[in-house]
Short mmCIF file of C-alpha atoms in Angstrom, two decimals:
data_model
loop_
_atom_site.label_atom_id
_atom_site.label_comp_id
_atom_site.label_asym_id
_atom_site.label_seq_id
_atom_site.Cartn_x
_atom_site.Cartn_y
_atom_site.Cartn_z
CA UNK A 250 -4.21 4.74 47.91
CA UNK A 251 -4.44 6.86 50.85
CA UNK A 252 -1.11 6.52 52.66
CA UNK A 253 -2.47 6.58 56.01
CA UNK A 254 -4.38 3.11 55.29
CA UNK A 255 -0.95 1.54 54.50
CA UNK A 256 -1.15 -0.48 57.29
CA UNK A 257 -4.76 -2.04 56.71
CA UNK A 258 -4.92 -5.13 55.41
CA UNK A 259 -6.65 -5.55 51.81
CA UNK A 260 -8.37 -8.37 50.64
CA UNK A 261 -10.09 -8.99 47.08
CA UNK A 262 -11.04 -11.75 44.56
CA UNK A 263 -7.95 -11.92 42.43
CA UNK A 264 -9.56 -14.17 39.78
CA UNK A 265 -11.80 -12.86 36.99
CA UNK A 266 -15.47 -12.53 37.36
CA UNK A 267 -17.35 -15.33 36.36
CA UNK A 268 -17.74 -19.08 36.95
CA UNK A 269 -14.32 -21.19 37.09
CA UNK A 270 -13.11 -24.15 38.24
CA UNK A 271 -11.00 -22.01 41.17
CA UNK A 272 -11.36 -18.69 42.52
CA UNK A 273 -9.01 -16.86 45.01
CA UNK A 274 -8.92 -14.07 47.63
CA UNK A 275 -5.94 -12.72 48.19
CA UNK A 276 -5.37 -11.02 51.34
CA UNK A 277 -2.19 -8.43 52.33
CA UNK A 278 -1.08 -7.25 55.55
CA UNK A 279 -0.15 -7.97 59.09
CA UNK A 280 -3.37 -9.21 59.65
CA UNK A 281 -3.45 -11.84 56.94
CA UNK A 282 -2.20 -14.64 58.95
CA UNK A 283 -4.45 -14.74 61.68
CA UNK A 284 -7.52 -14.15 59.98
CA UNK A 285 -6.67 -17.00 57.56
CA UNK A 286 -6.08 -18.90 61.33
CA UNK A 287 -9.82 -18.02 62.00
CA UNK A 288 -11.39 -18.53 59.07
CA UNK A 289 -9.86 -22.23 58.81
CA UNK A 290 -10.65 -22.90 62.45
CA UNK A 291 -6.91 -24.01 62.55
CA UNK A 292 -3.89 -22.77 64.74
CA UNK A 293 -1.81 -25.20 62.95
CA UNK A 294 0.82 -22.74 61.20
CA UNK A 295 1.24 -22.81 57.61
CA UNK A 296 4.11 -23.06 56.12
CA UNK A 297 5.11 -20.99 54.00
CA UNK A 298 5.25 -21.27 50.45
CA UNK A 299 3.46 -24.93 50.70
CA UNK A 300 -0.44 -25.52 49.91
CA UNK A 301 -2.36 -26.59 52.62
CA UNK A 302 -6.05 -28.09 52.42
CA UNK A 303 -8.34 -26.69 54.64
CA UNK A 304 -12.05 -26.01 54.72
CA UNK A 305 -13.42 -22.43 55.00
CA UNK A 306 -15.73 -21.39 58.27
CA UNK A 307 -18.83 -18.91 57.97
CA UNK A 308 -19.01 -17.40 61.41
CA UNK A 309 -21.56 -19.78 62.52
CA UNK A 310 -19.61 -22.54 62.30
CA UNK A 311 -20.64 -23.99 59.25
CA UNK A 312 -18.56 -24.73 56.15
CA UNK A 313 -18.43 -22.05 53.42
CA UNK A 314 -15.83 -23.92 51.06
CA UNK A 315 -12.58 -25.92 51.29
CA UNK A 316 -9.83 -25.30 49.10
CA UNK A 317 -6.24 -24.65 49.45
CA UNK A 318 -4.22 -21.74 51.73
CA UNK A 319 -0.97 -20.40 51.02
CA UNK A 320 0.88 -18.26 52.86
CA UNK A 321 3.91 -15.72 51.41
CA UNK A 322 5.58 -14.17 54.68
CA UNK A 323 7.16 -10.60 54.47
CA UNK A 324 9.06 -9.27 53.15
CA UNK A 325 9.27 -12.69 50.30
CA UNK A 326 5.96 -12.24 48.66
CA UNK A 327 4.51 -9.53 45.77
CA UNK A 328 3.77 -6.85 47.84
CA UNK A 329 6.57 -7.37 50.55
CA UNK A 330 3.73 -7.59 53.52
CA UNK A 331 2.02 -10.84 54.64
CA UNK A 332 0.54 -12.16 51.73
CA UNK A 333 -2.21 -15.14 52.10
CA UNK A 334 -4.24 -16.65 49.38
CA UNK A 335 -7.13 -18.77 49.64
CA UNK A 336 -7.90 -20.94 46.30
CA UNK A 337 -11.55 -22.34 46.76
CA UNK A 338 -14.14 -22.96 43.85
CA UNK A 339 -14.76 -20.37 41.79
CA UNK A 340 -18.39 -19.76 41.95
CA UNK A 341 -19.21 -15.99 41.65
CA UNK A 342 -21.41 -16.22 44.87
CA UNK A 343 -19.07 -18.74 46.46
CA UNK A 344 -16.48 -15.92 45.86
CA UNK A 345 -18.20 -13.13 47.65
CA UNK A 346 -19.37 -14.93 50.69
CA UNK A 347 -15.67 -15.87 51.12
CA UNK A 348 -14.45 -12.38 50.74
CA UNK A 349 -17.36 -11.12 52.75
CA UNK A 350 -16.18 -12.90 55.67
CA UNK A 351 -12.64 -12.33 54.94
CA UNK A 352 -13.82 -8.46 55.40
CA UNK A 353 -15.37 -9.65 58.90
CA UNK A 354 -12.37 -10.93 60.33
CA UNK A 355 -10.58 -7.33 60.24
CA UNK A 356 -9.51 -6.69 56.36
CA UNK A 357 -11.25 -3.92 54.03
CA UNK A 358 -11.88 -4.36 50.58
CA UNK A 359 -8.42 -3.42 48.09
CA UNK A 360 -8.62 -0.54 45.90
CA UNK A 361 -8.07 -0.78 42.56
CA UNK A 362 -4.40 -1.49 41.70
CA UNK A 363 -3.57 -1.55 45.45
CA UNK A 364 -1.76 -4.48 45.67
CA UNK A 365 0.77 -3.56 43.12
CA UNK A 366 1.10 -0.06 44.49
CA UNK A 367 2.35 -2.10 48.03
CA UNK A 368 4.62 -3.65 45.56
CA UNK A 369 5.53 -0.45 44.25
CA UNK A 370 6.36 1.01 48.00
CA UNK A 371 7.67 -1.68 49.34
CA UNK A 372 10.44 -1.54 46.59
CA UNK A 373 9.13 -5.04 45.65
CA UNK A 374 9.63 -3.56 41.68
CA UNK A 375 9.33 -0.08 40.08
CA UNK A 376 6.97 2.12 38.50
CA UNK A 377 7.31 0.33 34.70
CA UNK A 378 7.15 -3.09 36.35
CA UNK A 379 3.89 -2.70 38.37
CA UNK A 380 2.19 -1.04 34.94
CA UNK A 381 3.89 -4.09 33.14
CA UNK A 382 1.71 -6.39 35.31
CA UNK A 383 -1.72 -4.93 34.16
CA UNK A 384 0.04 -4.52 30.52
CA UNK A 385 0.43 -8.12 30.44
CA UNK A 386 -3.13 -8.69 31.32
CA UNK A 387 -4.46 -6.73 29.26
CA UNK A 388 -2.36 -8.08 26.34
CA UNK A 389 -4.63 -8.75 23.21
CA UNK A 390 -1.42 -10.28 21.32
CA UNK A 391 1.42 -12.45 21.81
CA UNK A 392 4.10 -9.79 20.44
CA UNK A 393 2.65 -7.58 23.56
CA UNK A 394 2.89 -10.40 25.93
CA UNK A 395 6.54 -10.78 24.93
CA UNK A 396 6.52 -7.57 25.42
CA UNK A 397 4.97 -6.34 28.73
CA UNK A 398 6.92 -9.71 30.20
CA UNK A 399 10.12 -7.85 29.36
CA UNK A 400 9.16 -5.08 30.57
CA UNK A 401 7.89 -7.15 33.96
CA UNK A 402 11.44 -8.45 34.06
CA UNK A 403 13.18 -5.04 34.08
CA UNK A 404 14.27 -4.32 30.77
CA UNK A 405 12.41 -0.67 30.59
CA UNK A 406 13.84 -0.08 33.86
CA UNK A 407 17.32 -1.01 32.65
CA UNK A 408 17.73 1.23 29.94
CA UNK A 409 15.81 4.14 32.10
CA UNK A 410 18.50 3.48 34.54
CA UNK A 411 21.09 3.80 32.40
CA UNK A 412 20.12 7.20 30.97
CA UNK A 413 19.74 8.27 34.50
CA UNK A 414 23.29 7.01 35.41
CA UNK A 415 24.78 9.33 32.68
CA UNK A 416 22.20 11.84 33.40
CA UNK A 417 23.20 12.23 37.03
CA UNK A 418 27.61 11.53 36.37
CA UNK A 419 26.96 14.67 33.74
CA UNK A 420 25.18 16.74 36.11
CA UNK A 421 27.95 16.00 38.88
CA UNK A 422 30.63 17.16 36.23
CA UNK A 423 28.72 20.19 35.12
CA UNK A 424 27.99 21.40 38.71
CA UNK A 425 31.42 20.62 40.58
CA UNK A 426 32.60 22.74 37.99
CA UNK A 427 30.42 25.71 38.41
CA UNK A 428 30.78 25.43 42.45
CA UNK A 429 34.61 25.40 41.80
CA UNK A 430 35.22 28.51 39.53
CA UNK A 431 38.58 28.79 41.17
CA UNK A 432 40.22 25.57 38.81
CA UNK A 433 40.62 28.38 36.32
CA UNK A 434 38.77 25.58 33.66
CA UNK A 435 36.29 26.78 30.89
CA UNK A 436 34.42 23.22 31.73
CA UNK A 437 31.92 24.17 29.31
CA UNK A 438 34.45 24.42 26.00
CA UNK A 439 36.79 21.69 26.78
CA UNK A 440 34.70 19.39 24.81
CA UNK A 441 33.65 16.54 27.81
CA UNK A 442 30.30 17.55 28.55
CA UNK A 443 29.85 18.43 25.05
CA UNK A 444 30.75 14.63 24.04
CA UNK A 445 28.81 13.24 27.12
CA UNK A 446 25.56 15.43 26.66
CA UNK A 447 25.41 14.01 22.91
CA UNK A 448 26.02 10.41 24.29
CA UNK A 449 22.84 10.94 26.54
CA UNK A 450 21.11 11.99 23.60
CA UNK A 451 22.23 9.55 21.01
CA UNK A 452 21.04 6.67 24.17
CA UNK A 453 17.42 8.79 24.80
CA UNK A 454 16.59 8.36 20.77
CA UNK A 455 17.11 4.89 20.88
CA UNK A 456 14.93 4.44 23.81
CA UNK A 457 12.24 6.79 22.67
CA UNK A 458 12.23 4.92 19.56
CA UNK A 459 11.96 1.62 21.39
CA UNK A 460 9.29 3.01 23.42
CA UNK A 461 6.75 4.09 20.61
CA UNK A 462 7.57 0.75 19.29
CA UNK A 463 5.91 -1.09 22.59
CA UNK A 464 3.52 2.05 22.60
CA UNK A 465 2.20 0.47 19.39
CA UNK A 466 2.30 -2.85 20.97
CA UNK A 467 -0.08 -1.56 23.79
CA UNK A 468 -1.92 1.38 22.57
CA UNK A 469 -2.71 -0.11 19.07
CA UNK A 470 -3.88 2.52 15.75
CA UNK A 471 -6.93 4.10 15.44
CA UNK A 472 -7.84 3.65 11.61
CA UNK A 473 -11.39 4.91 10.58
CA UNK A 474 -12.76 3.87 7.22
CA UNK A 475 -14.93 7.15 5.41
CA UNK A 476 -16.44 7.95 2.10
CA UNK A 477 -19.61 7.90 0.16
CA UNK A 478 -22.05 5.63 0.68
CA UNK A 479 -21.97 2.26 -1.21
CA UNK A 480 -18.35 2.90 -1.93
CA UNK A 481 -17.22 -0.45 -0.20
CA UNK A 482 -16.14 0.47 3.53
CA UNK A 483 -18.12 -2.28 5.14
CA UNK A 484 -16.87 -4.83 2.48
CA UNK A 485 -13.08 -3.51 3.71
CA UNK A 486 -13.86 -3.84 7.21
CA UNK A 487 -15.21 -7.21 6.76
CA UNK A 488 -11.97 -8.35 4.87
CA UNK A 489 -9.67 -6.84 6.97
CA UNK A 490 -11.15 -8.83 9.81
CA UNK A 491 -11.35 -11.58 8.49
CA UNK A 492 -14.98 -12.49 9.17
CA UNK A 493 -18.72 -11.05 7.96
CA UNK A 494 -18.51 -8.29 10.78
CA UNK A 495 -20.99 -5.64 8.85
CA UNK A 496 -23.78 -5.77 6.74
CA UNK A 497 -23.15 -5.33 2.94
CA UNK A 498 -26.42 -4.44 0.33
CA UNK A 499 -26.18 -2.39 -2.28
CA UNK A 500 -28.56 0.04 -0.88
CA UNK A 501 -26.77 3.33 0.35
CA UNK A 502 -26.66 4.44 3.45
CA UNK A 503 -26.83 0.38 5.13
CA UNK A 504 -24.32 1.61 7.75
CA UNK A 505 -25.81 4.06 10.07
CA UNK A 506 -23.83 3.82 13.23
CA UNK A 507 -20.22 3.19 14.08
CA UNK A 508 -18.81 -0.20 13.86
CA UNK A 509 -15.57 -1.54 15.16
CA UNK A 510 -12.89 -4.60 14.97
CA UNK A 511 -10.20 -5.48 16.69
CA UNK A 512 -7.80 -7.19 14.17
CA UNK A 513 -3.57 -7.61 14.35
CA UNK A 514 -1.19 -7.18 11.87
CA UNK A 515 2.19 -8.47 12.38
CA UNK A 516 1.80 -8.06 15.96
CA UNK A 517 0.17 -4.34 15.69
CA UNK A 518 -3.09 -4.09 17.42
CA UNK A 519 -5.56 -2.12 14.66
CA UNK A 520 -9.07 -0.31 15.50
CA UNK A 521 -10.51 -0.60 12.69
CA UNK A 522 -13.85 1.84 12.49
CA UNK A 523 -16.31 1.53 9.94
CA UNK A 524 -18.82 4.86 9.42
CA UNK A 525 -21.57 5.96 8.06
CA UNK A 526 -21.25 7.06 4.41
CA UNK A 527 -20.79 10.69 4.20
CA UNK A 528 -23.49 12.90 2.43
CA UNK A 529 -26.36 15.42 2.30
CA UNK A 530 -29.49 13.40 3.83
CA UNK A 531 -32.50 14.39 5.71
CA UNK A 532 -33.01 11.13 7.50
CA UNK A 533 -32.60 12.15 10.69
CA UNK A 534 -30.99 8.63 11.48
CA UNK A 535 -28.48 8.78 9.16
CA UNK A 536 -27.67 12.26 10.21
CA UNK A 537 -26.90 11.10 13.34
CA UNK A 538 -24.34 8.51 11.69
CA UNK A 539 -22.78 10.77 10.10
CA UNK A 540 -21.89 13.26 12.70
CA UNK A 541 -20.48 10.18 14.64
CA UNK A 542 -18.58 9.28 11.38
CA UNK A 543 -16.85 12.54 11.55
CA UNK A 544 -16.26 12.91 15.22
CA UNK A 545 -14.71 9.55 14.80
CA UNK A 546 -12.04 10.68 11.98
CA UNK A 547 -11.33 13.72 14.09
CA UNK A 548 -9.46 11.46 16.73
CA UNK A 549 -8.35 8.92 14.20
CA UNK A 550 -4.66 7.85 14.34
CA UNK A 551 -4.94 7.01 10.35
CA UNK A 552 -7.91 7.94 7.28
CA UNK A 553 -8.96 6.04 4.41
CA UNK A 554 -10.88 7.75 2.36
CA UNK A 555 -12.43 5.18 0.11
CA UNK A 556 -14.46 5.63 -3.00
CA UNK A 557 -15.75 3.23 -5.36
CA UNK A 558 -13.51 3.38 -8.59
CA UNK A 559 -16.11 2.54 -11.01
CA UNK A 560 -18.90 4.82 -10.28
CA UNK A 561 -16.73 7.30 -10.41
CA UNK A 562 -15.09 6.68 -13.84
CA UNK A 563 -18.47 5.55 -14.70
CA UNK A 564 -19.34 9.25 -14.30
CA UNK A 565 -16.28 10.23 -15.91
CA UNK A 566 -17.52 8.58 -19.04
CA UNK A 567 -20.73 10.24 -19.25
CA UNK A 568 -18.71 13.32 -21.15
CA UNK A 569 -16.10 11.39 -22.05
CA UNK A 570 -15.42 11.35 -26.13
CA UNK A 571 -16.40 7.78 -27.86
CA UNK A 572 -13.07 6.11 -27.55
CA UNK A 573 -11.49 2.66 -28.34
CA UNK A 574 -14.60 1.09 -29.34
CA UNK A 575 -16.40 2.11 -25.65
CA UNK A 576 -20.22 3.58 -26.07
CA UNK A 577 -21.56 6.44 -23.21
CA UNK A 578 -24.60 4.36 -23.63
CA UNK A 579 -23.12 1.51 -21.65
CA UNK A 580 -20.90 3.00 -19.14
CA UNK A 581 -22.67 1.38 -16.50
CA UNK A 582 -21.47 -1.84 -17.28
CA UNK A 583 -17.67 -1.04 -16.80
CA UNK A 584 -17.03 -4.93 -16.06
CA UNK A 585 -17.36 -5.56 -19.87
CA UNK A 586 -14.63 -3.54 -20.72
CA UNK A 587 -10.87 -5.18 -19.52
CA UNK A 588 -9.01 -2.07 -20.07
CA UNK A 589 -9.83 1.30 -20.02
CA UNK A 590 -8.66 4.32 -21.85
CA UNK A 591 -5.14 5.20 -20.31
CA UNK A 592 -6.04 8.95 -19.45
CA UNK A 593 -9.06 7.76 -18.38
CA UNK A 594 -7.16 7.05 -14.63
CA UNK A 595 -6.51 10.36 -14.19
CA UNK A 596 -9.47 11.91 -15.36
CA UNK A 597 -11.13 11.53 -11.61
CA UNK A 598 -9.22 13.64 -8.86
CA UNK A 599 -9.49 12.08 -5.59
CA UNK A 600 -8.21 15.47 -3.97
CA UNK A 601 -11.83 16.78 -5.15
CA UNK A 602 -13.57 14.08 -3.56
CA UNK A 603 -11.99 14.75 -0.36
CA UNK A 604 -12.42 18.82 -0.52
CA UNK A 605 -16.40 17.95 -0.61
CA UNK A 606 -16.22 16.25 3.00
CA UNK A 607 -12.69 18.12 4.71
CA UNK A 608 -11.82 21.90 5.18
CA UNK A 609 -8.77 22.05 5.30
CA UNK A 610 -7.59 18.17 4.30
CA UNK A 611 -6.06 15.87 6.72
CA UNK A 612 -2.25 15.89 6.33
CA UNK A 613 -0.29 13.43 4.04
CA UNK A 614 0.53 11.37 7.30
CA UNK A 615 -3.02 10.92 8.18
CA UNK A 616 -4.90 10.60 5.30
CA UNK A 617 -4.60 7.70 2.65
CA UNK A 618 -7.19 7.68 -0.47
CA UNK A 619 -8.83 3.93 -1.23
CA UNK A 620 -10.08 3.19 -4.78
CA UNK A 621 -12.06 0.30 -4.30
CA UNK A 622 -13.57 -2.25 -6.48
CA UNK A 623 -10.50 -2.13 -9.10
CA UNK A 624 -11.68 -5.62 -10.37
CA UNK A 625 -14.77 -3.91 -11.68
CA UNK A 626 -12.85 -1.63 -13.90
CA UNK A 627 -10.20 -4.10 -15.24
CA UNK A 628 -7.59 -2.69 -13.42
CA UNK A 629 -4.60 -4.38 -11.57
CA UNK A 630 -4.11 -3.33 -7.42
CA UNK A 631 -1.36 -0.52 -7.34
CA UNK A 632 -0.09 1.78 -5.17
CA UNK A 633 1.01 5.41 -6.13
CA UNK A 634 0.68 8.86 -4.91
CA UNK A 635 -1.27 12.43 -5.71
CA UNK A 636 0.67 15.29 -4.57
CA UNK A 637 2.07 13.65 -1.40
CA UNK A 638 -1.05 11.87 -0.96
CA UNK A 639 -0.97 7.68 -0.92
CA UNK A 640 -3.83 6.04 -3.24
CA UNK A 641 -4.11 2.39 -3.13
CA UNK A 642 -6.14 0.83 -6.04
CA UNK A 643 -7.43 -2.26 -4.60
CA UNK A 644 -10.62 -4.50 -4.23
CA UNK A 645 -12.01 -5.30 -1.05
CA UNK A 646 -14.25 -7.70 -1.82
CA UNK A 647 -11.66 -9.90 -4.09
CA UNK A 648 -9.02 -9.40 -1.80
CA UNK A 649 -7.00 -7.77 -3.85
CA UNK A 650 -4.76 -5.22 -2.88
CA UNK A 651 -5.38 -6.00 0.94
CA UNK A 652 -1.71 -7.12 1.73
CA UNK A 653 -0.37 -3.39 0.38
CA UNK A 654 -3.17 -1.91 2.59
CA UNK A 655 -1.52 -3.93 5.45
CA UNK A 656 2.21 -2.05 4.71
CA UNK A 657 1.11 1.28 4.46
CA UNK A 658 -1.19 0.78 8.11
CA UNK A 659 2.25 -0.28 9.44
CA UNK A 660 4.35 2.63 7.98
CA UNK A 661 1.81 4.97 8.97
CA UNK A 662 2.62 4.99 12.74
CA UNK A 663 6.33 3.74 11.98
CA UNK A 664 5.44 0.07 13.30
CA UNK A 665 8.74 -2.13 12.30
CA UNK A 666 8.08 -5.68 14.07
CA UNK A 667 8.07 -7.39 17.44
CA UNK A 668 11.50 -7.79 17.69
CA UNK A 669 11.84 -3.89 17.87
CA UNK A 670 9.86 -3.46 20.68
CA UNK A 671 11.72 -5.22 23.56
CA UNK A 672 9.52 -3.70 25.87
CA UNK A 673 6.28 -2.48 26.48
CA UNK A 674 5.74 1.41 27.18
CA UNK A 675 2.54 3.82 27.60
CA UNK A 676 1.91 7.33 26.45
CA UNK A 677 2.74 8.61 30.03
CA UNK A 678 6.50 7.15 29.18
CA UNK A 679 6.64 8.52 25.88
CA UNK A 680 5.77 12.11 27.48
CA UNK A 681 8.53 11.61 29.75
CA UNK A 682 11.10 10.86 27.27
CA UNK A 683 10.02 13.84 25.12
CA UNK A 684 10.18 16.27 27.80
CA UNK A 685 13.56 14.82 28.70
CA UNK A 686 14.52 14.92 24.96
CA UNK A 687 13.18 18.54 25.04
CA UNK A 688 14.80 19.58 28.07
CA UNK A 689 18.71 17.87 26.63
CA UNK A 690 17.96 20.03 23.49
CA UNK A 691 17.90 23.04 25.99
CA UNK A 692 20.68 22.15 27.35
CA UNK A 693 22.58 21.88 24.16
CA UNK A 694 21.73 25.09 22.98
CA UNK A 695 22.88 26.85 26.58
CA UNK A 696 26.00 25.18 25.69
CA UNK A 697 26.66 26.15 22.38
CA UNK A 698 24.91 29.19 23.17
CA UNK A 699 25.25 31.54 25.62
CA UNK A 700 27.51 28.92 27.28
CA UNK A 701 25.84 29.78 30.92
CA UNK A 702 26.50 26.30 33.27
CA UNK A 703 24.34 27.36 35.84
CA UNK A 704 21.12 27.16 33.40
CA UNK A 705 22.26 24.56 31.48
CA UNK A 706 22.83 22.46 34.84
CA UNK A 707 18.72 23.69 35.43
CA UNK A 708 17.90 21.97 32.30
CA UNK A 709 19.73 18.77 33.15
CA UNK A 710 17.72 18.71 36.51
CA UNK A 711 14.78 18.85 34.75
CA UNK A 712 15.63 16.61 31.94
CA UNK A 713 16.38 13.77 35.21
CA UNK A 714 13.63 14.91 36.89
CA UNK A 715 10.96 14.19 33.91
CA UNK A 716 13.52 10.76 33.07
CA UNK A 717 12.60 9.69 37.15
CA UNK A 718 9.05 10.31 36.58
CA UNK A 719 9.28 6.95 34.49
CA UNK A 720 10.27 4.16 37.18
CA UNK A 721 8.72 6.60 40.08
CA UNK A 722 11.80 7.99 40.91
CA UNK A 723 10.25 11.32 41.28
CA UNK A 724 6.47 11.12 41.37
CA UNK A 725 3.96 12.92 43.18
CA UNK A 726 1.09 11.30 44.90
CA UNK A 727 -1.74 12.23 42.79
CA UNK A 728 0.32 10.49 39.46
CA UNK A 729 0.46 7.12 41.54
CA UNK A 730 -2.91 7.61 42.36
CA UNK A 731 -4.22 7.76 38.50
CA UNK A 732 -1.66 5.24 37.58
CA UNK A 733 -2.98 2.30 40.15
CA UNK A 734 -6.53 2.90 39.90
CA UNK A 735 -6.51 1.94 36.38
CA UNK A 736 -5.43 -1.55 37.63
CA UNK A 737 -8.07 -3.83 38.00
CA UNK A 738 -9.26 -5.43 41.60
CA UNK A 739 -6.99 -7.82 42.80
CA UNK A 740 -3.88 -6.72 41.47
#
């Protein structure tokens, strides 16, 4: 928002697009009450925080609609300014006509997030609380709603403010000692600074851990399912989604585009992405699907590289000597054998499969192998490791081993549960906390290394600056504009 227009009276439709029983047009600014009086052709005073039944008139005196008018005088309103809400019937054309009339009477159209930005600028809430409003609206799970609500009530802000207070007190002590060297006290070695600095760092680690959980509730995790055609990727997507989201056939290359499903595991949002089978092909459409698959893999938080256990073991059996009455001529029907030879389970190397598609291999923190169709080879679901990589054996169609997979997906990003997410958080919050952490680490090194108070004081100042960005204590106008522009119109 351009601060030069902060005195304008703004207006917007505050209810979602579409038809509804009730629609709301919201006004904020010094002309809000005057506009409401002209619109309703009623000079009677609107009693603060009371609902008044009124008719809303067009410029030619005809009735546009009728409904409720509510007045919230400054400073006791959401924005800290005079606010009027006009509640009429929720038809989209009707709402547009009502908004147009309000604009004719002297308001201007609000920018995205401008109501919340005015609340922030008028000290009605801080930046984390303002962001929590948008997060509350966008929340996709009950856990996210609960955490966003806690942030709106100031849970995140309180933790940041406690940290800031401790950091400021430490800065005062350090800088006072620098300014008064005649006291001949070696303040850097008296133990007080070290203890206070460590206390701040410990508190920061607690907040950072909670913020990571809160960010997971808001952002979720991107997990890509990849592998050869007919490995069962779409079946796994369907099993995780709980319904037939993807077409499943025995024809290789059925999935040619990226399929996305949004699910929750114990409150953790998961963006599951099914991709085209990875292979060499001359089909132009399938090639494009494979290109998109690699694009999604590059951006994923987690990668499930899936292979068909029955097919890969069948291929292995072709050259495997006859043993335990297994006939190599009938290996295509592995389901007839309840148990494979004990040493056969290690005869296929998933890492070799992965190297066909990736050079270098993704790290173990990202890549997990999924051996699918264990029911066809007489194996039970289980978890193992291969050179540090997790290997999960399951059957997507038979819903075998999915519980282990869900546990892994939570562990992949360190998610615990909603109780460990006392507030919602964003990526910018994590960035600010990590910059604070880095600055405090620098201060620690100055204290125990060169012991230069001036450099340590500068590191503490940088830490305070980074921490203050979270609540808006230190925020550039371009940062504020970027944050509030992501809000919906009417907030």
